[in-house]
PDB file of C-alpha atoms in Angstrom:
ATOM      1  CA  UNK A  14    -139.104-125.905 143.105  1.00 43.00           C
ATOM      2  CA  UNK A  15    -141.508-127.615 140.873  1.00 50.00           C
ATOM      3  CA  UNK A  16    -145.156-126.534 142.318  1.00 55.00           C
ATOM      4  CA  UNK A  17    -147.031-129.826 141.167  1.00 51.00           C
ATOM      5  CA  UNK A  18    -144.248-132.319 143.457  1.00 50.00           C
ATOM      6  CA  UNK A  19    -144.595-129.751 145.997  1.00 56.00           C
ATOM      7  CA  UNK A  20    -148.828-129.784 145.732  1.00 69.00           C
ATOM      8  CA  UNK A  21    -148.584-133.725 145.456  1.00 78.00           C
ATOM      9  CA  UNK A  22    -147.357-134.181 149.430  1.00 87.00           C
ATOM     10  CA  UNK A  23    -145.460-137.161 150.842  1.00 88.00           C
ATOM     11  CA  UNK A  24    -148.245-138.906 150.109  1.00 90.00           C
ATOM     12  CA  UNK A  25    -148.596-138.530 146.919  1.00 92.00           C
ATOM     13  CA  UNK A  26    -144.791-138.789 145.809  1.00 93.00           C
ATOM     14  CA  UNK A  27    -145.368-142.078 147.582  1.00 94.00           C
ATOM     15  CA  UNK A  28    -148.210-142.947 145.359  1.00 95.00           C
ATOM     16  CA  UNK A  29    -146.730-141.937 142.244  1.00 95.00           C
ATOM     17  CA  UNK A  30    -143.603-143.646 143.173  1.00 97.00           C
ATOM     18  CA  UNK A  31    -145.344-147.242 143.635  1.00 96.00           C
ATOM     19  CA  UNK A  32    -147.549-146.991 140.631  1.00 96.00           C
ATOM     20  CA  UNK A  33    -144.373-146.415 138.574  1.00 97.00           C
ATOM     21  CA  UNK A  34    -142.661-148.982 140.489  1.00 97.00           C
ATOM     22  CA  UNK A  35    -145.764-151.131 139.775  1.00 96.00           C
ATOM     23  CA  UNK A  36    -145.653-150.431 136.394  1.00 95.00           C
ATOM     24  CA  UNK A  37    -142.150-151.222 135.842  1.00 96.00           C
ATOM     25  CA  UNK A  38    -142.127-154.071 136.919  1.00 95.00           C
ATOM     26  CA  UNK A  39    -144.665-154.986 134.571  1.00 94.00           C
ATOM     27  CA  UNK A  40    -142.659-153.361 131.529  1.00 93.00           C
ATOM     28  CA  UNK A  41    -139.826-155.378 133.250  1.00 91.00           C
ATOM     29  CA  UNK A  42    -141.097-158.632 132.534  1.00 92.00           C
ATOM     30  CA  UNK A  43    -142.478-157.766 128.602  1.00 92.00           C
ATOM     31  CA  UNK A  44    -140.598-154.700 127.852  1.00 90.00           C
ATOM     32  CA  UNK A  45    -142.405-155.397 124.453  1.00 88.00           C
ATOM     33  CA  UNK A  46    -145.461-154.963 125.320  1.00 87.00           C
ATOM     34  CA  UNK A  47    -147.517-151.449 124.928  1.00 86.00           C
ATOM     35  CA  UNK A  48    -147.032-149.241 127.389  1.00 86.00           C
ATOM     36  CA  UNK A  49    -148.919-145.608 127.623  1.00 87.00           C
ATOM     37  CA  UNK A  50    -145.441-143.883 127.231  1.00 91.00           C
ATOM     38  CA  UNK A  51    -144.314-145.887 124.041  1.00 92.00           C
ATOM     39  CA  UNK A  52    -146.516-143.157 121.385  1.00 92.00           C
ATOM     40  CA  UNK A  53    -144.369-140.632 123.233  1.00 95.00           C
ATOM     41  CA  UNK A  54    -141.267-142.180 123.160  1.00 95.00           C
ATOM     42  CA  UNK A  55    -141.933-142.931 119.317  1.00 94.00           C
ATOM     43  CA  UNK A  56    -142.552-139.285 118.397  1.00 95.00           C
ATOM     44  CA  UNK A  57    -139.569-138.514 120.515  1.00 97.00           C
ATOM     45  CA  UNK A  58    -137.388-141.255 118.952  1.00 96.00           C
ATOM     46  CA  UNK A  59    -138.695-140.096 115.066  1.00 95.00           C
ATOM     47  CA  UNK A  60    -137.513-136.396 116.243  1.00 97.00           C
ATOM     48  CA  UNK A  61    -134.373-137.524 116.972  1.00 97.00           C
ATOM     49  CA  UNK A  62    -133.429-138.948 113.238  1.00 95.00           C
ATOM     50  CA  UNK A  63    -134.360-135.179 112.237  1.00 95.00           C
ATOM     51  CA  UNK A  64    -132.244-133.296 114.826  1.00 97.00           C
ATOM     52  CA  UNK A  65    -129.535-135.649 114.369  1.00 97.00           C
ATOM     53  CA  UNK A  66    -129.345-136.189 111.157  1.00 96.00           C
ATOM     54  CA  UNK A  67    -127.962-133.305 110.148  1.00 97.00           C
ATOM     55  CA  UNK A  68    -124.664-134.794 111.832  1.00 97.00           C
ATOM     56  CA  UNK A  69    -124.035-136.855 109.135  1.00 97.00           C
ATOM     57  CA  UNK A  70    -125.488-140.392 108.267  1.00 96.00           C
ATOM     58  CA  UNK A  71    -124.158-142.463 111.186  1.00 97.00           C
ATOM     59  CA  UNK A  72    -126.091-139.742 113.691  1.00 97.00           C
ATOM     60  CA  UNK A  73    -128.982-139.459 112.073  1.00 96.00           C
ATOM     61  CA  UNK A  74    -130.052-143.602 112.667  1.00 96.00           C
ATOM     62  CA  UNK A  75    -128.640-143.019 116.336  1.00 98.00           C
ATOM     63  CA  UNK A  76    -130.193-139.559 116.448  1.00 97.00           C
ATOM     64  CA  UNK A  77    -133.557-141.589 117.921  1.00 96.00           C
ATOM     65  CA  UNK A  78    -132.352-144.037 120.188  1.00 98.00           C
ATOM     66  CA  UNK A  79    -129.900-140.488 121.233  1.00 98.00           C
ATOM     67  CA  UNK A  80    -133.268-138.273 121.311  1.00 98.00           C
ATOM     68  CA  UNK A  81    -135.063-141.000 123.302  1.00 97.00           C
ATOM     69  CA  UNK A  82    -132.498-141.105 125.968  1.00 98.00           C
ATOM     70  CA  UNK A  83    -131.676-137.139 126.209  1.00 98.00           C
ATOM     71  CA  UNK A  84    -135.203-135.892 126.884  1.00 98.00           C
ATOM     72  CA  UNK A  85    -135.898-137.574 129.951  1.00 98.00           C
ATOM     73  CA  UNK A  86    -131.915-136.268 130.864  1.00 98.00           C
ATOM     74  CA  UNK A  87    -132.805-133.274 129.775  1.00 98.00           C
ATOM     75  CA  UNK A  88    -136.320-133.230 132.182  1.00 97.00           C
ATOM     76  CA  UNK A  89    -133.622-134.913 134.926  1.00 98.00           C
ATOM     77  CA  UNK A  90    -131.221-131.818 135.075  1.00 98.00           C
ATOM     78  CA  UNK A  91    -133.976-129.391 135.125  1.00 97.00           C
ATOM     79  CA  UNK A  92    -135.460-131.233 138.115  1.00 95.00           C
ATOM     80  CA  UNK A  93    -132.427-131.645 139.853  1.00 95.00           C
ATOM     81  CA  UNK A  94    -130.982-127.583 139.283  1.00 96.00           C
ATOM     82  CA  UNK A  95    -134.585-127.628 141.336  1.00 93.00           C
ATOM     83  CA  UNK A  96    -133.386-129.472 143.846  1.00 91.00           C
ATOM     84  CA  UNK A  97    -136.690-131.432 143.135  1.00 92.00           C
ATOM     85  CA  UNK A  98    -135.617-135.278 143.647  1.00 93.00           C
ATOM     86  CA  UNK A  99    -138.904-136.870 143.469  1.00 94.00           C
ATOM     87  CA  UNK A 100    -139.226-135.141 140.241  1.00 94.00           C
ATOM     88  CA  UNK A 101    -135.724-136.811 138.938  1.00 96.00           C
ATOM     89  CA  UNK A 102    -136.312-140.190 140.258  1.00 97.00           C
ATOM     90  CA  UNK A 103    -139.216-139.365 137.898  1.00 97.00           C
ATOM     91  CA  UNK A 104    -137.660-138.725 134.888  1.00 98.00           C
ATOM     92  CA  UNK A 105    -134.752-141.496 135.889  1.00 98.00           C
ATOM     93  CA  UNK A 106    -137.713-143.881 135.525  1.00 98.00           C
ATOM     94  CA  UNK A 107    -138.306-142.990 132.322  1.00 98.00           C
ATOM     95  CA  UNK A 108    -134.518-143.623 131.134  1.00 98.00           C
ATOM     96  CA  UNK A 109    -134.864-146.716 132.023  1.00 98.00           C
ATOM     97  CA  UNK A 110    -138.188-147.335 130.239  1.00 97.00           C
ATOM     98  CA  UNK A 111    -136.586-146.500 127.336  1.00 97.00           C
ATOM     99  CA  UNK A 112    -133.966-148.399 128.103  1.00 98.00           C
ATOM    100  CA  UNK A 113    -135.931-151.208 127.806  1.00 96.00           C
ATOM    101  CA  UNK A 114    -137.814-149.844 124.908  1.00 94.00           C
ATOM    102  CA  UNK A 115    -134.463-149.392 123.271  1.00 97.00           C
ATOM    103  CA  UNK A 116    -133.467-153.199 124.279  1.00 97.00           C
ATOM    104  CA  UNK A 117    -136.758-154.454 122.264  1.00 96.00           C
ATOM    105  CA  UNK A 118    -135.564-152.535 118.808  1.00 95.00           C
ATOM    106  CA  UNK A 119    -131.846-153.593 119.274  1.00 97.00           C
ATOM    107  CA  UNK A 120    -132.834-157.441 119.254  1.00 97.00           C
ATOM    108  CA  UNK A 121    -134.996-156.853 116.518  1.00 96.00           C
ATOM    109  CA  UNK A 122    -131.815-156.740 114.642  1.00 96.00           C
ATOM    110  CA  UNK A 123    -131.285-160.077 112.915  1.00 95.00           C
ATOM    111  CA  UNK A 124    -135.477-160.902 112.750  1.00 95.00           C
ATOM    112  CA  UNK A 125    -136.354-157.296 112.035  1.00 92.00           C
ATOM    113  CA  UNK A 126    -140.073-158.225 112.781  1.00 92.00           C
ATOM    114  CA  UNK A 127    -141.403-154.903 114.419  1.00 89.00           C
ATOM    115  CA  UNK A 128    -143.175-152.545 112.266  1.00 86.00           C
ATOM    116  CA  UNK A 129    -141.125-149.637 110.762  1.00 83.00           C
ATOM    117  CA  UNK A 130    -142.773-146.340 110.943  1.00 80.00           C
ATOM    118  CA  UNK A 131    -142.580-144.846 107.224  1.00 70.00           C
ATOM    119  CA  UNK A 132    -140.457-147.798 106.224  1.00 73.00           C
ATOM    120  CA  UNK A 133    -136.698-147.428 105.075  1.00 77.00           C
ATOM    121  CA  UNK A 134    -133.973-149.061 106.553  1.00 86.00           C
ATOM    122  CA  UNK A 135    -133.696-150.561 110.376  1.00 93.00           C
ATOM    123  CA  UNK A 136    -131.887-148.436 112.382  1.00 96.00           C
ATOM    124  CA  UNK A 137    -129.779-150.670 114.368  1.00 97.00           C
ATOM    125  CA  UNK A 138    -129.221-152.813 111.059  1.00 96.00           C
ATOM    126  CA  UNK A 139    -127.640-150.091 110.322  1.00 97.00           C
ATOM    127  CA  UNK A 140    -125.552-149.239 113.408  1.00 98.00           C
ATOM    128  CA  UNK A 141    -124.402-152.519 114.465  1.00 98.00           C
ATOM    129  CA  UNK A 142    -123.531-153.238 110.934  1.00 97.00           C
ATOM    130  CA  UNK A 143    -121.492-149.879 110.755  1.00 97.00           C
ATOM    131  CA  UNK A 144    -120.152-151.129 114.176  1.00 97.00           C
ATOM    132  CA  UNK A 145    -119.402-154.763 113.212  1.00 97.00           C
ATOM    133  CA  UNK A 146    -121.317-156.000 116.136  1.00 97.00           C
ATOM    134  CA  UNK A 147    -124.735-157.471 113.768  1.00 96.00           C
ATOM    135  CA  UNK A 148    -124.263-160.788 115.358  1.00 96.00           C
ATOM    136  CA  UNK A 149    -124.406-159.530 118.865  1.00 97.00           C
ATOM    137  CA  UNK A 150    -127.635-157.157 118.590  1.00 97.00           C
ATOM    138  CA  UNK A 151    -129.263-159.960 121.352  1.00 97.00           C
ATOM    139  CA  UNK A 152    -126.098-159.405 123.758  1.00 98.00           C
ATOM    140  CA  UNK A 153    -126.440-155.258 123.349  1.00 98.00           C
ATOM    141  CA  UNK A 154    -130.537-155.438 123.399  1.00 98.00           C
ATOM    142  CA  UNK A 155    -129.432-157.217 126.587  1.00 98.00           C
ATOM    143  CA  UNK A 156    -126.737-154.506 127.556  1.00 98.00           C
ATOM    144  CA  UNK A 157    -129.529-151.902 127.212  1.00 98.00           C
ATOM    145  CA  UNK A 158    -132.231-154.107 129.122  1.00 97.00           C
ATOM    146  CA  UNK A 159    -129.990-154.116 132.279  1.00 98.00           C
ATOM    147  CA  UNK A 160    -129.046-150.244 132.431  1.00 98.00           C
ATOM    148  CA  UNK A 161    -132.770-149.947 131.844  1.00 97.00           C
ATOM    149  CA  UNK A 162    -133.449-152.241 135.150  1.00 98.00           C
ATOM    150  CA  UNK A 163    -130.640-150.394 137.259  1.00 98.00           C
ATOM    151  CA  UNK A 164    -131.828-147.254 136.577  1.00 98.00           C
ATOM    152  CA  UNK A 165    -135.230-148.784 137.210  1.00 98.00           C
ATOM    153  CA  UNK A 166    -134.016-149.800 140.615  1.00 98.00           C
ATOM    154  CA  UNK A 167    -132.360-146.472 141.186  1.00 98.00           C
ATOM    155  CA  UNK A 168    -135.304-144.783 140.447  1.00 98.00           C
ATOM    156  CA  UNK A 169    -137.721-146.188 142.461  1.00 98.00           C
ATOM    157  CA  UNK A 170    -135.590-145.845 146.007  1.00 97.00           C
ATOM    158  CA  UNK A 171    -134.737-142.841 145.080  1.00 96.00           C
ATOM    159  CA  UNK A 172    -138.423-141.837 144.473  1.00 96.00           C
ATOM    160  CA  UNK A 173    -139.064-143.621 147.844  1.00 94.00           C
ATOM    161  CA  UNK A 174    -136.508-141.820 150.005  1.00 91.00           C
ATOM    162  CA  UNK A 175    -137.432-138.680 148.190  1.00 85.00           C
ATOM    163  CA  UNK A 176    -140.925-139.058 148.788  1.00 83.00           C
ATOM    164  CA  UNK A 177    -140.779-137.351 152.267  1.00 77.00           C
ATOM    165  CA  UNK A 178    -138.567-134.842 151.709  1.00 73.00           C
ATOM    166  CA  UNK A 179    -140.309-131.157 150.702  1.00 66.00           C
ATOM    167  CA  UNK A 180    -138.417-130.327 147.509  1.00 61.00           C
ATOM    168  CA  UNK A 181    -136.219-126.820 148.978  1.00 59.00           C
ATOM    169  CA  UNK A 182    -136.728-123.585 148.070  1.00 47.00           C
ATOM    170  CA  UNK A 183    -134.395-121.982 145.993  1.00 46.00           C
ATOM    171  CA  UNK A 184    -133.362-118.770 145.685  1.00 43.00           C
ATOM    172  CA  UNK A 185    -134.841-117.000 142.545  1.00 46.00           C
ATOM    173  CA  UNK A 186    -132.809-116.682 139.534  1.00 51.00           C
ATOM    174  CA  UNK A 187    -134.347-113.039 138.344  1.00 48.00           C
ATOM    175  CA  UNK A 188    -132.044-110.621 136.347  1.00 48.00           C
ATOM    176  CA  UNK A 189    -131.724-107.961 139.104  1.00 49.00           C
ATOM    177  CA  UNK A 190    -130.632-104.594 137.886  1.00 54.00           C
ATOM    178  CA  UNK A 191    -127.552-102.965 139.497  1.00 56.00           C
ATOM    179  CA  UNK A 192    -128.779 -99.371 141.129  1.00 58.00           C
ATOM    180  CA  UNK A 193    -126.679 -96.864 139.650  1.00 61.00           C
ATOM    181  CA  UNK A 194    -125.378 -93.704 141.589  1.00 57.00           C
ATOM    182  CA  UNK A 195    -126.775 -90.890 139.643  1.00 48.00           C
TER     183      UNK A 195
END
């Protein structure tokens, strides 16, 4: 059971849940606007052409849009062996801020207007290209945007029906050494 969802209370979990519902709504309506997470989700999308990229060419442009979407998955899972729902409503938040975050690169396509980190080539130039779908990047930026508001919407009932519920206890997962008969 995560110990700072259990600390927070009801209460809390309620308040976290409408400040990120709050927030997302304003993300919603200019997911291109700064948000506090988007330095994360940067370093986390730059890690992502590294880890991937040793998969070849065609992984290592998706390797940060990939990266950016399998770390909060990652944090998901963990909260929900937990049994911690709060904690994945949470992290299902954050999908779908990078969702939209995503969205925002992907119709950058065609214009390529946003500012490159390090330069080099645009990575969904490159993989819509490689797809043959470079004249639809505004219809998969939009693709993107709505998963990102769904999971938005999931998210935040989810955080709200969660909210009340004490995350359970689970039973410890410690190695326990069999007792041998001497």
């Amino acid at each position: 059971m995560s110990e700072a969802t259990t600390r927070l209370g009801p209460h809390g979990r309620l308040v976290v849940t409408v400040g990120l519902a709050i927030y997302g709504f304003i993300l919603l309506r200019d997911p291109g606007a700064y948000g506090f997470l988007d330095n994360v989700d940067l370093a986390i999308h730059e890690a992502g052409h590294l880890v991937f990229g040793i998969f070849g060419e065609f992984l290592g442009f998706a390797g940060g849009t990939l990266m950016q979407l399998l770390m909060p998955t990652t944090f998901l899972v963990y909260f929900l062996r937990r049994s911690d729902g709060h904690g994945a409503s949470i992290m299902l938040w954050w999908i779908g801020q990078n969702c939209w975050n995503i969205s925002v690169y992907v119709k950058d396509t065609q214009v390529q207007e946003l500012p490159l980190v390090g330069g080099g080539e645009h990575d969904w130039v490159y993989l819509l290209d490689r797809l043959g779908w470079y004249a639809r990047d505004q219809q998969v930026g939009d693709a993107f945007y709505t998963v990102g508001v769904v999971l938005y919407v999931a998210a935040i009932v989810w955080g709200f029906l969660g909210a009340r519920k004490r995350p359970s206890e689970r039973p410890s997962r410690a190695y326990h050494r069999p007792v041998l008969d001497e």
